[in-house]
Amino acid sequence: MNLEDLPFMLCADSNGKIYDHPYFRMAGFSGSSPMDFLEDDLTPMPEFSKLFFVPDCPPIGVDPLTGEYVIVPEIEIDGQTTRCFAVAAFIEPGYVRSHLPAVDYSPKGYTLPMWGYTAVGFENKGYMVAGFQMEYNHKWDPRQYDDRDLIPAIKEFKKKRQPGPLTEHLTNCAVNYHCFAAKNLFLKRWEAPLPVSRTCNAGCLGCISLQSHDTCDSSHQRIAFRPEKDEIVNLAVDHLSQAPDGIVSFGQGCEGEPLTEFHLIGDSIQEIRKRTNKGTINLNTNGSWPYRVRELAEKGLDSIRISMNSARPALYTAYYQPKNYGFEDVVASVKTARDAELYTMINYLVFPGITDQEEEIDALKGVVNKTGVNFIHMKNLNIDPHLYMKTLPTSDSRTVGMKRMTEIIRKELPDVKLGYFNQPVR
Ligand code: SF4
């Protein structure tokens, strides 16, 4: 890309006020190092994106004359020279980032909260982000979620039944965590959540419900009780029998690993299917117990989404820190689910500089060919980029760029679908 055509670099002052730099241009990282932008890497920032600044850490910009990457510790504002800090974006759901923000993390002594930090710049009155749209799905479009409709819907929902602890938990998720799935329960449409598990057999570096590592606060409070089967079944039957494209999903951001409660889930599924045949019963899981996946398939599960940050066992283990299971169990669960004819999805937690390494693409192709998985979610991994790169074992495998990675997968694995959101299967 012509340097003069690059958007201007952004930076922020210590109050978080954002400025576009008058000279330096936007830069982006792949892993821990700068990577040039290609023409189609940049796109106008979608409306429901967020902007962050990175305290203590100066931005890195491009000198449009030399092409050099430069750390920019200060900026002149109204004649005053002041320290400046890097700016990053969190892109609206459905977009995959191609570049991480370009940041000098050396002064950083804290861990950033869990967001999908993305490179962002400014040009012609608009922000430009480094990313591309993976899937548009109106059911996950933030414009469809107006809380002026939600509160009356919750009141109406609770008038019609005696709300139990799970309903109260999901009210908090809908109102305070702004979980779209929880809002859908009360709005009686699309995908709704059924969290059930308090514990987990993994210790993900970026776990959003429990941060045992003294890093940063988890973004959700993990469910602290075991819901009753009756409440689970009643909520699910009501939802599936009424909601257009209805899905109920076990395995949410506000819980541990649902397979730790496979008896409760299995019994609930059987009860649900006695009362309605409508909609999809889905499970989002870390896929650590293949035999429990088989049992839930036999009890009536329709679809499954199994998460992984990498198809390379060493990188998987470094992030998930699994207890009493390994990456081979996760792959076995994907295969078991396909053999049981579940609609099987991988929740691929993608990261520029890791996911687009040739070694990773080969490993992913191996998993897809071995299992016959139907769908791959290309989900931006929400984590402090510096922490992630420090933790993962390094590999000097060549990177091809995130967009190019998706083109390779689409061309070489035409039977697997790439997207971003859960798919109804009934
Ligand atoms: S598998 Fe889920 S609940 Fe368990 S540690 Fe990872 S993100 Fe957290």
Short mmCIF file of C-alpha atoms and ligand atoms in Angstrom, two decimals:
data_model
loop_
_atom_site.label_atom_id
_atom_site.label_comp_id
_atom_site.label_asym_id
_atom_site.label_seq_id
_atom_site.Cartn_x
_atom_site.Cartn_y
_atom_site.Cartn_z
CA MET A 1 0.00 0.00 0.00
CA ASN A 2 1.30 3.51 -0.83
CA LEU A 3 2.48 5.08 2.45
CA GLU A 4 0.92 8.42 1.62
CA ASP A 5 -2.45 6.72 1.31
CA LEU A 6 -2.29 5.18 4.77
CA PRO A 7 -4.65 6.66 7.41
CA PHE A 8 -3.04 8.83 10.08
CA MET A 9 -1.86 7.22 13.31
CA LEU A 10 -4.06 7.73 16.39
CA CYS A 11 -2.83 8.45 19.89
CA ALA A 12 -4.38 9.50 23.18
CA ASP A 13 -3.39 11.77 26.03
CA SER A 14 -3.42 10.55 29.64
CA ASN A 15 -7.15 11.38 29.91
CA GLY A 16 -7.90 9.11 27.01
CA LYS A 17 -8.69 11.96 24.60
CA ILE A 18 -7.89 10.71 21.09
CA TYR A 19 -6.00 12.65 18.41
CA ASP A 20 -4.94 11.86 14.86
CA HIS A 21 -1.22 12.53 14.42
CA PRO A 22 -0.42 15.25 11.86
CA TYR A 23 2.45 13.28 10.29
CA PHE A 24 2.87 9.63 11.23
CA ARG A 25 0.65 7.05 9.59
CA MET A 26 -1.26 4.06 11.00
CA ALA A 27 0.70 0.85 11.61
CA GLY A 28 -0.35 -2.68 12.54
CA PHE A 29 1.17 -5.73 14.20
CA SER A 30 1.15 -9.40 13.31
CA GLY A 31 2.05 -11.20 16.52
CA SER A 32 4.76 -9.07 18.14
CA SER A 33 6.05 -7.26 15.08
CA PRO A 34 4.89 -4.72 12.49
CA MET A 35 3.31 -6.01 9.28
CA ASP A 36 2.55 -3.84 6.26
CA PHE A 37 -1.06 -3.34 5.19
CA LEU A 38 -2.36 -4.65 1.87
CA GLU A 39 -4.92 -2.59 -0.06
CA ASP A 40 -7.90 -4.61 1.19
CA ASP A 41 -6.80 -4.86 4.82
CA LEU A 42 -8.43 -1.58 5.86
CA THR A 43 -12.15 -0.83 6.14
CA PRO A 44 -14.24 2.00 7.65
CA MET A 45 -14.75 1.29 11.35
CA PRO A 46 -18.25 -0.25 11.83
CA GLU A 47 -20.61 1.87 13.93
CA PHE A 48 -20.86 -0.41 16.96
CA SER A 49 -17.10 -0.71 17.45
CA LYS A 50 -15.30 0.63 20.55
CA LEU A 51 -12.05 2.59 20.97
CA PHE A 52 -9.52 2.08 23.77
CA PHE A 53 -6.22 3.66 24.74
CA VAL A 54 -3.32 1.65 26.15
CA PRO A 55 -2.08 3.43 29.32
CA ASP A 56 1.71 3.94 29.66
CA CYS A 57 2.36 2.51 26.17
CA PRO A 58 3.34 4.79 23.25
CA PRO A 59 2.03 4.08 19.75
CA ILE A 60 4.16 2.96 16.83
CA GLY A 61 3.54 4.77 13.56
CA VAL A 62 4.89 4.71 10.02
CA ASP A 63 7.06 7.52 8.68
CA PRO A 64 5.37 8.20 5.29
CA LEU A 65 8.66 9.36 3.75
CA THR A 66 10.95 6.54 4.86
CA GLY A 67 8.51 3.72 5.57
CA GLU A 68 10.20 3.27 8.92
CA TYR A 69 8.22 2.11 11.97
CA VAL A 70 8.72 4.69 14.72
CA ILE A 71 7.82 4.76 18.42
CA VAL A 72 5.99 8.06 19.05
CA PRO A 73 6.20 8.91 22.80
CA GLU A 74 4.98 12.50 22.53
CA ILE A 75 2.66 14.73 20.54
CA GLU A 76 2.21 18.52 20.39
CA ILE A 77 -1.31 19.60 21.36
CA ASP A 78 -2.13 23.35 21.29
CA GLY A 79 1.59 24.18 21.41
CA GLN A 80 2.14 21.89 24.39
CA THR A 81 4.24 18.72 24.11
CA THR A 82 2.55 15.91 25.96
CA ARG A 83 3.08 12.15 26.39
CA CYS A 84 0.86 10.09 24.15
CA PHE A 85 -0.43 6.55 24.28
CA ALA A 86 -1.50 3.96 21.75
CA VAL A 87 -5.12 3.58 20.60
CA ALA A 88 -6.87 0.35 19.62
CA ALA A 89 -10.32 -0.61 18.37
CA PHE A 90 -12.70 -3.46 19.24
CA ILE A 91 -14.56 -4.21 16.02
CA GLU A 92 -18.30 -4.89 15.81
CA PRO A 93 -19.29 -8.62 15.83
CA GLY A 94 -18.95 -10.33 12.45
CA TYR A 95 -15.59 -8.74 11.53
CA VAL A 96 -12.20 -10.46 11.73
CA ARG A 97 -9.20 -8.25 12.48
CA SER A 98 -6.21 -8.54 10.13
CA HIS A 99 -3.76 -6.58 12.31
CA LEU A 100 -3.22 -5.96 16.01
CA PRO A 101 -2.52 -2.40 17.21
CA ALA A 102 1.10 -1.24 16.86
CA VAL A 103 2.18 -0.59 20.43
CA ASP A 104 5.43 -0.30 22.37
CA TYR A 105 4.47 -2.49 25.33
CA SER A 106 7.84 -2.19 27.10
CA PRO A 107 6.56 0.28 29.80
CA LYS A 108 3.46 -1.86 30.54
CA GLY A 109 3.23 -3.31 34.07
CA TYR A 110 -0.41 -4.49 33.99
CA THR A 111 -2.62 -6.81 31.97
CA LEU A 112 -5.15 -5.36 29.54
CA PRO A 113 -8.74 -6.53 29.99
CA MET A 114 -10.08 -9.06 27.53
CA TRP A 115 -11.03 -7.38 24.27
CA GLY A 116 -10.11 -8.11 20.64
CA TYR A 117 -7.62 -5.24 20.25
CA THR A 118 -7.34 -4.14 16.61
CA ALA A 119 -5.24 -1.63 14.65
CA VAL A 120 -7.11 1.63 13.91
CA GLY A 121 -6.28 4.92 12.16
CA PHE A 122 -8.02 8.06 10.92
CA GLU A 123 -8.58 9.59 7.48
CA ASN A 124 -11.07 11.97 5.83
CA LYS A 125 -13.28 12.37 8.88
CA GLY A 126 -13.48 8.66 9.61
CA TYR A 127 -11.83 5.88 11.56
CA MET A 128 -10.33 3.01 9.56
CA VAL A 129 -9.79 -0.43 11.11
CA ALA A 130 -7.64 -3.36 9.97
CA GLY A 131 -10.17 -6.11 9.36
CA PHE A 132 -12.79 -7.61 7.09
CA GLN A 133 -16.39 -8.77 7.45
CA MET A 134 -16.55 -12.54 7.93
CA GLU A 135 -20.32 -12.89 8.21
CA TYR A 136 -23.32 -10.54 8.40
CA ASN A 137 -26.20 -11.98 10.38
CA HIS A 138 -29.07 -9.64 11.28
CA LYS A 139 -29.73 -11.72 14.43
CA TRP A 140 -26.40 -10.55 15.87
CA ASP A 141 -26.54 -7.02 14.50
CA PRO A 142 -26.29 -4.60 17.50
CA ARG A 143 -28.92 -2.42 15.78
CA GLN A 144 -31.45 -5.17 16.59
CA TYR A 145 -30.89 -4.79 20.32
CA ASP A 146 -32.66 -1.73 21.71
CA ASP A 147 -32.94 -1.90 25.52
CA ARG A 148 -36.09 0.25 25.40
CA ASP A 149 -37.76 -2.97 24.19
CA LEU A 150 -35.89 -5.20 26.63
CA ILE A 151 -37.04 -3.93 30.04
CA PRO A 152 -40.79 -4.17 29.25
CA ALA A 153 -40.12 -7.62 27.74
CA ILE A 154 -38.44 -8.79 30.97
CA LYS A 155 -41.39 -7.49 33.03
CA GLU A 156 -43.85 -9.27 30.72
CA PHE A 157 -41.75 -12.46 30.83
CA LYS A 158 -41.74 -12.52 34.63
CA LYS A 159 -45.46 -11.74 34.87
CA LYS A 160 -46.19 -15.00 33.01
CA ARG A 161 -44.17 -17.30 35.26
CA GLN A 162 -42.57 -17.54 38.69
CA PRO A 163 -38.97 -16.50 37.87
CA GLY A 164 -36.43 -18.98 39.27
CA PRO A 165 -32.71 -18.41 39.99
CA LEU A 166 -31.71 -19.09 36.36
CA THR A 167 -34.17 -16.49 35.08
CA GLU A 168 -32.80 -13.98 37.58
CA HIS A 169 -29.22 -14.84 36.57
CA LEU A 170 -30.09 -14.29 32.89
CA THR A 171 -31.84 -11.01 33.71
CA ASN A 172 -28.52 -9.77 35.09
CA CYS A 173 -26.73 -11.05 31.97
CA ALA A 174 -29.20 -9.26 29.67
CA VAL A 175 -29.33 -5.96 31.56
CA ASN A 176 -25.79 -5.60 32.95
CA TYR A 177 -23.54 -7.72 30.74
CA HIS A 178 -25.60 -6.84 27.62
CA CYS A 179 -25.43 -10.45 26.48
CA PHE A 180 -27.39 -10.64 23.21
CA ALA A 181 -28.34 -14.28 23.81
CA ALA A 182 -29.79 -13.44 27.24
CA LYS A 183 -31.73 -10.52 25.72
CA ASN A 184 -33.14 -12.93 23.11
CA LEU A 185 -34.62 -15.13 25.85
CA PHE A 186 -36.79 -12.23 27.01
CA LEU A 187 -37.44 -10.99 23.46
CA LYS A 188 -38.50 -14.56 22.53
CA ARG A 189 -36.39 -14.92 19.39
CA TRP A 190 -33.30 -16.54 17.89
CA GLU A 191 -30.54 -17.92 20.20
CA ALA A 192 -31.00 -18.02 24.01
CA PRO A 193 -28.54 -19.20 26.71
CA LEU A 194 -28.75 -22.02 29.28
CA PRO A 195 -25.71 -21.71 31.58
CA VAL A 196 -25.44 -24.61 34.06
CA SER A 197 -21.80 -25.19 35.11
CA ARG A 198 -19.82 -23.68 37.99
CA THR A 199 -16.54 -25.48 37.36
CA CYS A 200 -14.13 -26.10 34.50
CA ASN A 201 -11.32 -28.51 33.69
CA ALA A 202 -9.29 -25.88 31.85
CA GLY A 203 -7.54 -22.66 32.93
CA CYS A 204 -7.71 -20.49 29.84
CA LEU A 205 -5.45 -17.47 29.88
CA GLY A 206 -8.37 -15.42 28.55
CA CYS A 207 -11.21 -17.01 30.49
CA ILE A 208 -14.00 -14.42 30.64
CA SER A 209 -15.80 -15.95 33.61
CA LEU A 210 -12.95 -16.72 35.97
CA GLN A 211 -9.50 -15.26 36.07
CA SER A 212 -7.39 -17.28 38.47
CA HIS A 213 -4.23 -15.90 37.03
CA ASP A 214 -3.51 -12.57 38.80
CA THR A 215 -3.88 -10.79 35.51
CA CYS A 216 -7.07 -8.75 35.05
CA ASP A 217 -10.69 -9.00 36.20
CA SER A 218 -12.89 -11.49 34.37
CA SER A 219 -15.57 -9.70 32.35
CA HIS A 220 -18.41 -11.88 33.69
CA GLN A 221 -19.34 -13.25 37.10
CA ARG A 222 -19.43 -17.04 36.79
CA ILE A 223 -22.78 -18.66 37.69
CA ALA A 224 -22.61 -19.64 41.35
CA PHE A 225 -25.43 -22.22 41.58
CA ARG A 226 -26.60 -25.38 39.81
CA PRO A 227 -29.90 -24.64 38.06
CA GLU A 228 -32.82 -27.02 38.56
CA LYS A 229 -33.68 -29.27 35.61
CA ASP A 230 -37.29 -28.08 35.68
CA GLU A 231 -36.36 -24.44 35.22
CA ILE A 232 -33.92 -25.29 32.42
CA VAL A 233 -36.53 -27.38 30.63
CA ASN A 234 -39.36 -24.86 31.05
CA LEU A 235 -37.24 -21.97 29.75
CA ALA A 236 -36.02 -24.07 26.81
CA VAL A 237 -39.45 -25.43 25.82
CA ASP A 238 -41.04 -22.00 26.01
CA HIS A 239 -38.27 -20.54 23.89
CA LEU A 240 -38.02 -23.26 21.25
CA SER A 241 -41.76 -23.52 20.79
CA GLN A 242 -42.16 -19.77 20.22
CA ALA A 243 -38.92 -18.25 18.89
CA PRO A 244 -38.28 -17.85 15.15
CA ASP A 245 -35.02 -19.71 14.29
CA GLY A 246 -34.97 -20.75 17.95
CA ILE A 247 -31.74 -22.10 19.44
CA VAL A 248 -31.01 -22.83 23.10
CA SER A 249 -27.32 -23.08 23.92
CA PHE A 250 -25.61 -24.72 26.88
CA GLY A 251 -22.08 -23.32 27.40
CA GLN A 252 -22.00 -19.55 27.91
CA GLY A 253 -19.46 -16.88 28.83
CA CYS A 254 -20.93 -16.68 32.32
CA GLU A 255 -20.19 -20.30 33.27
CA GLY A 256 -17.47 -22.95 33.44
CA GLU A 257 -17.33 -26.04 31.23
CA PRO A 258 -20.85 -27.47 30.55
CA LEU A 259 -19.55 -31.03 30.06
CA THR A 260 -18.90 -31.06 33.83
CA GLU A 261 -22.74 -31.14 34.08
CA PHE A 262 -23.44 -33.62 31.25
CA HIS A 263 -25.95 -35.63 33.30
CA LEU A 264 -28.06 -32.53 34.00
CA ILE A 265 -27.78 -31.42 30.35
CA GLY A 266 -28.58 -34.92 29.01
CA ASP A 267 -31.65 -35.32 31.23
CA SER A 268 -32.81 -31.80 30.32
CA ILE A 269 -32.46 -32.45 26.57
CA GLN A 270 -34.53 -35.64 26.82
CA GLU A 271 -37.24 -33.77 28.75
CA ILE A 272 -37.21 -30.86 26.30
CA ARG A 273 -37.61 -33.20 23.31
CA LYS A 274 -40.55 -34.93 24.99
CA ARG A 275 -42.33 -31.55 24.97
CA THR A 276 -41.21 -29.94 21.69
CA ASN A 277 -39.48 -30.97 18.49
CA LYS A 278 -38.92 -27.41 17.38
CA GLY A 279 -35.66 -25.47 17.20
CA THR A 280 -32.02 -26.35 17.82
CA ILE A 281 -30.40 -27.56 21.03
CA ASN A 282 -26.75 -26.53 20.90
CA LEU A 283 -23.72 -27.00 23.14
CA ASN A 284 -20.72 -24.62 23.30
CA THR A 285 -17.86 -26.52 24.93
CA ASN A 286 -14.11 -27.03 25.23
CA GLY A 287 -14.70 -30.58 23.95
CA SER A 288 -12.59 -32.23 26.64
CA TRP A 289 -14.67 -35.44 27.06
CA PRO A 290 -15.47 -37.26 23.79
CA TYR A 291 -17.63 -39.93 25.48
CA ARG A 292 -19.80 -37.24 27.12
CA VAL A 293 -20.26 -35.63 23.70
CA ARG A 294 -21.43 -39.00 22.35
CA GLU A 295 -23.86 -39.44 25.24
CA LEU A 296 -25.40 -35.99 24.71
CA ALA A 297 -25.74 -36.69 20.98
CA GLU A 298 -27.61 -39.91 21.82
CA LYS A 299 -29.90 -37.92 24.15
CA GLY A 300 -30.92 -35.49 21.42
CA LEU A 301 -28.34 -32.72 21.07
CA ASP A 302 -28.53 -31.12 17.58
CA SER A 303 -25.35 -29.10 17.21
CA ILE A 304 -22.06 -28.47 18.98
CA ARG A 305 -19.40 -25.75 18.96
CA ILE A 306 -15.96 -26.80 20.22
CA SER A 307 -13.45 -24.07 21.01
CA MET A 308 -9.71 -23.95 20.26
CA ASN A 309 -7.15 -21.15 19.89
CA SER A 310 -4.86 -23.27 17.73
CA ALA A 311 -4.73 -26.61 15.92
CA ARG A 312 -1.14 -27.06 17.20
CA PRO A 313 -1.15 -29.02 20.48
CA ALA A 314 1.65 -26.97 22.12
CA LEU A 315 -0.12 -23.65 21.42
CA TYR A 316 -3.45 -25.11 22.54
CA THR A 317 -1.97 -26.35 25.81
CA ALA A 318 -0.20 -23.04 26.51
CA TYR A 319 -3.52 -21.15 26.26
CA TYR A 320 -6.07 -23.64 27.68
CA GLN A 321 -3.86 -25.14 30.38
CA PRO A 322 -6.05 -28.28 30.35
CA LYS A 323 -6.45 -30.43 33.48
CA ASN A 324 -6.59 -34.19 32.83
CA TYR A 325 -7.25 -33.91 29.13
CA GLY A 326 -5.28 -32.95 26.02
CA PHE A 327 -5.67 -31.55 22.52
CA GLU A 328 -6.15 -35.07 21.15
CA ASP A 329 -9.35 -35.37 23.26
CA VAL A 330 -10.66 -32.14 21.73
CA VAL A 331 -10.06 -33.44 18.19
CA ALA A 332 -11.65 -36.77 19.19
CA SER A 333 -14.73 -34.85 20.39
CA VAL A 334 -15.03 -33.07 17.02
CA LYS A 335 -14.82 -36.44 15.25
CA THR A 336 -17.26 -38.07 17.68
CA ALA A 337 -19.75 -35.25 17.11
CA ARG A 338 -19.51 -35.65 13.32
CA ASP A 339 -19.84 -39.42 13.56
CA ALA A 340 -23.00 -38.82 15.62
CA GLU A 341 -24.20 -36.47 12.83
CA LEU A 342 -24.31 -33.40 15.01
CA TYR A 343 -23.90 -30.11 13.12
CA THR A 344 -20.32 -29.58 14.29
CA MET A 345 -18.58 -26.23 14.57
CA ILE A 346 -15.11 -25.19 15.72
CA ASN A 347 -14.99 -21.93 17.68
CA TYR A 348 -11.60 -20.87 16.33
CA LEU A 349 -10.13 -18.09 18.52
CA VAL A 350 -8.07 -16.29 15.88
CA PHE A 351 -5.07 -14.01 16.32
CA PRO A 352 -2.99 -12.29 13.58
CA GLY A 353 0.53 -13.69 13.59
CA ILE A 354 -0.60 -17.10 14.94
CA THR A 355 -3.69 -18.20 12.99
CA ASP A 356 -2.21 -17.14 9.64
CA GLN A 357 1.11 -18.95 10.09
CA GLU A 358 1.61 -21.62 7.41
CA GLU A 359 2.28 -24.22 10.14
CA GLU A 360 -1.09 -23.35 11.76
CA ILE A 361 -2.98 -23.50 8.48
CA ASP A 362 -1.53 -26.96 7.79
CA ALA A 363 -2.47 -28.10 11.30
CA LEU A 364 -6.02 -26.77 10.88
CA LYS A 365 -6.35 -28.53 7.52
CA GLY A 366 -5.27 -31.71 9.30
CA VAL A 367 -8.01 -31.34 11.94
CA VAL A 368 -10.68 -30.58 9.33
CA ASN A 369 -9.70 -33.53 7.10
CA LYS A 370 -9.56 -35.86 10.11
CA THR A 371 -12.93 -34.84 11.56
CA GLY A 372 -15.15 -33.55 8.72
CA VAL A 373 -16.18 -30.51 10.77
CA ASN A 374 -19.03 -28.51 9.17
CA PHE A 375 -18.34 -24.92 10.18
CA ILE A 376 -15.48 -22.80 11.54
CA HIS A 377 -16.21 -19.66 13.57
CA MET A 378 -13.43 -17.11 12.95
CA LYS A 379 -13.67 -15.37 16.36
CA ASN A 380 -11.19 -12.69 17.34
CA LEU A 381 -9.47 -13.87 20.50
CA ASN A 382 -10.17 -11.35 23.28
CA ILE A 383 -6.92 -11.06 25.18
CA ASP A 384 -3.99 -8.76 25.99
CA PRO A 385 -1.86 -9.23 22.81
CA HIS A 386 1.37 -8.75 24.74
CA LEU A 387 0.43 -11.39 27.34
CA TYR A 388 -0.65 -13.87 24.65
CA MET A 389 2.55 -13.51 22.62
CA LYS A 390 4.64 -13.81 25.79
CA THR A 391 2.84 -17.02 26.79
CA LEU A 392 2.63 -18.98 23.55
CA PRO A 393 5.61 -21.05 22.36
CA THR A 394 7.20 -19.20 19.47
CA SER A 395 7.37 -20.44 15.88
CA ASP A 396 9.08 -18.71 12.99
CA SER A 397 6.61 -20.17 10.50
CA ARG A 398 5.79 -17.63 7.78
CA THR A 399 2.54 -15.64 8.12
CA VAL A 400 0.29 -15.10 5.09
CA GLY A 401 -2.20 -12.55 6.46
CA MET A 402 -5.61 -13.27 7.99
CA LYS A 403 -7.64 -12.61 4.85
CA ARG A 404 -5.31 -14.76 2.78
CA MET A 405 -5.64 -17.51 5.40
CA THR A 406 -9.43 -17.57 4.92
CA GLU A 407 -8.99 -17.69 1.13
CA ILE A 408 -6.66 -20.70 1.44
CA ILE A 409 -9.13 -22.56 3.71
CA ARG A 410 -12.06 -21.79 1.41
CA LYS A 411 -10.13 -22.97 -1.67
CA GLU A 412 -8.54 -26.10 -0.21
CA LEU A 413 -11.41 -27.16 2.11
CA PRO A 414 -14.55 -26.31 0.14
CA ASP A 415 -16.82 -28.50 2.32
CA VAL A 416 -16.19 -26.53 5.51
CA LYS A 417 -18.08 -23.24 5.95
CA LEU A 418 -16.36 -20.18 7.45
CA GLY A 419 -18.36 -17.65 9.44
CA TYR A 420 -18.81 -15.99 12.81
CA PHE A 421 -22.15 -16.96 14.39
CA ASN A 422 -23.94 -20.12 15.57
CA GLN A 423 -26.23 -21.60 12.93
CA PRO A 424 -29.75 -22.98 13.55
CA VAL A 425 -29.98 -26.57 12.23
CA ARG A 426 -33.71 -27.25 12.54
S1 SF4 B 1 -12.97 -23.58 28.86
FE1 SF4 B 1 -14.33 -21.79 29.13
S2 SF4 B 1 -14.86 -21.71 31.28
FE2 SF4 B 1 -13.10 -23.09 31.04
S3 SF4 B 1 -11.33 -21.81 31.47
FE3 SF4 B 1 -11.68 -21.82 29.26
S4 SF4 B 1 -12.98 -20.04 28.82
FE4 SF4 B 1 -13.07 -20.45 31.03
#
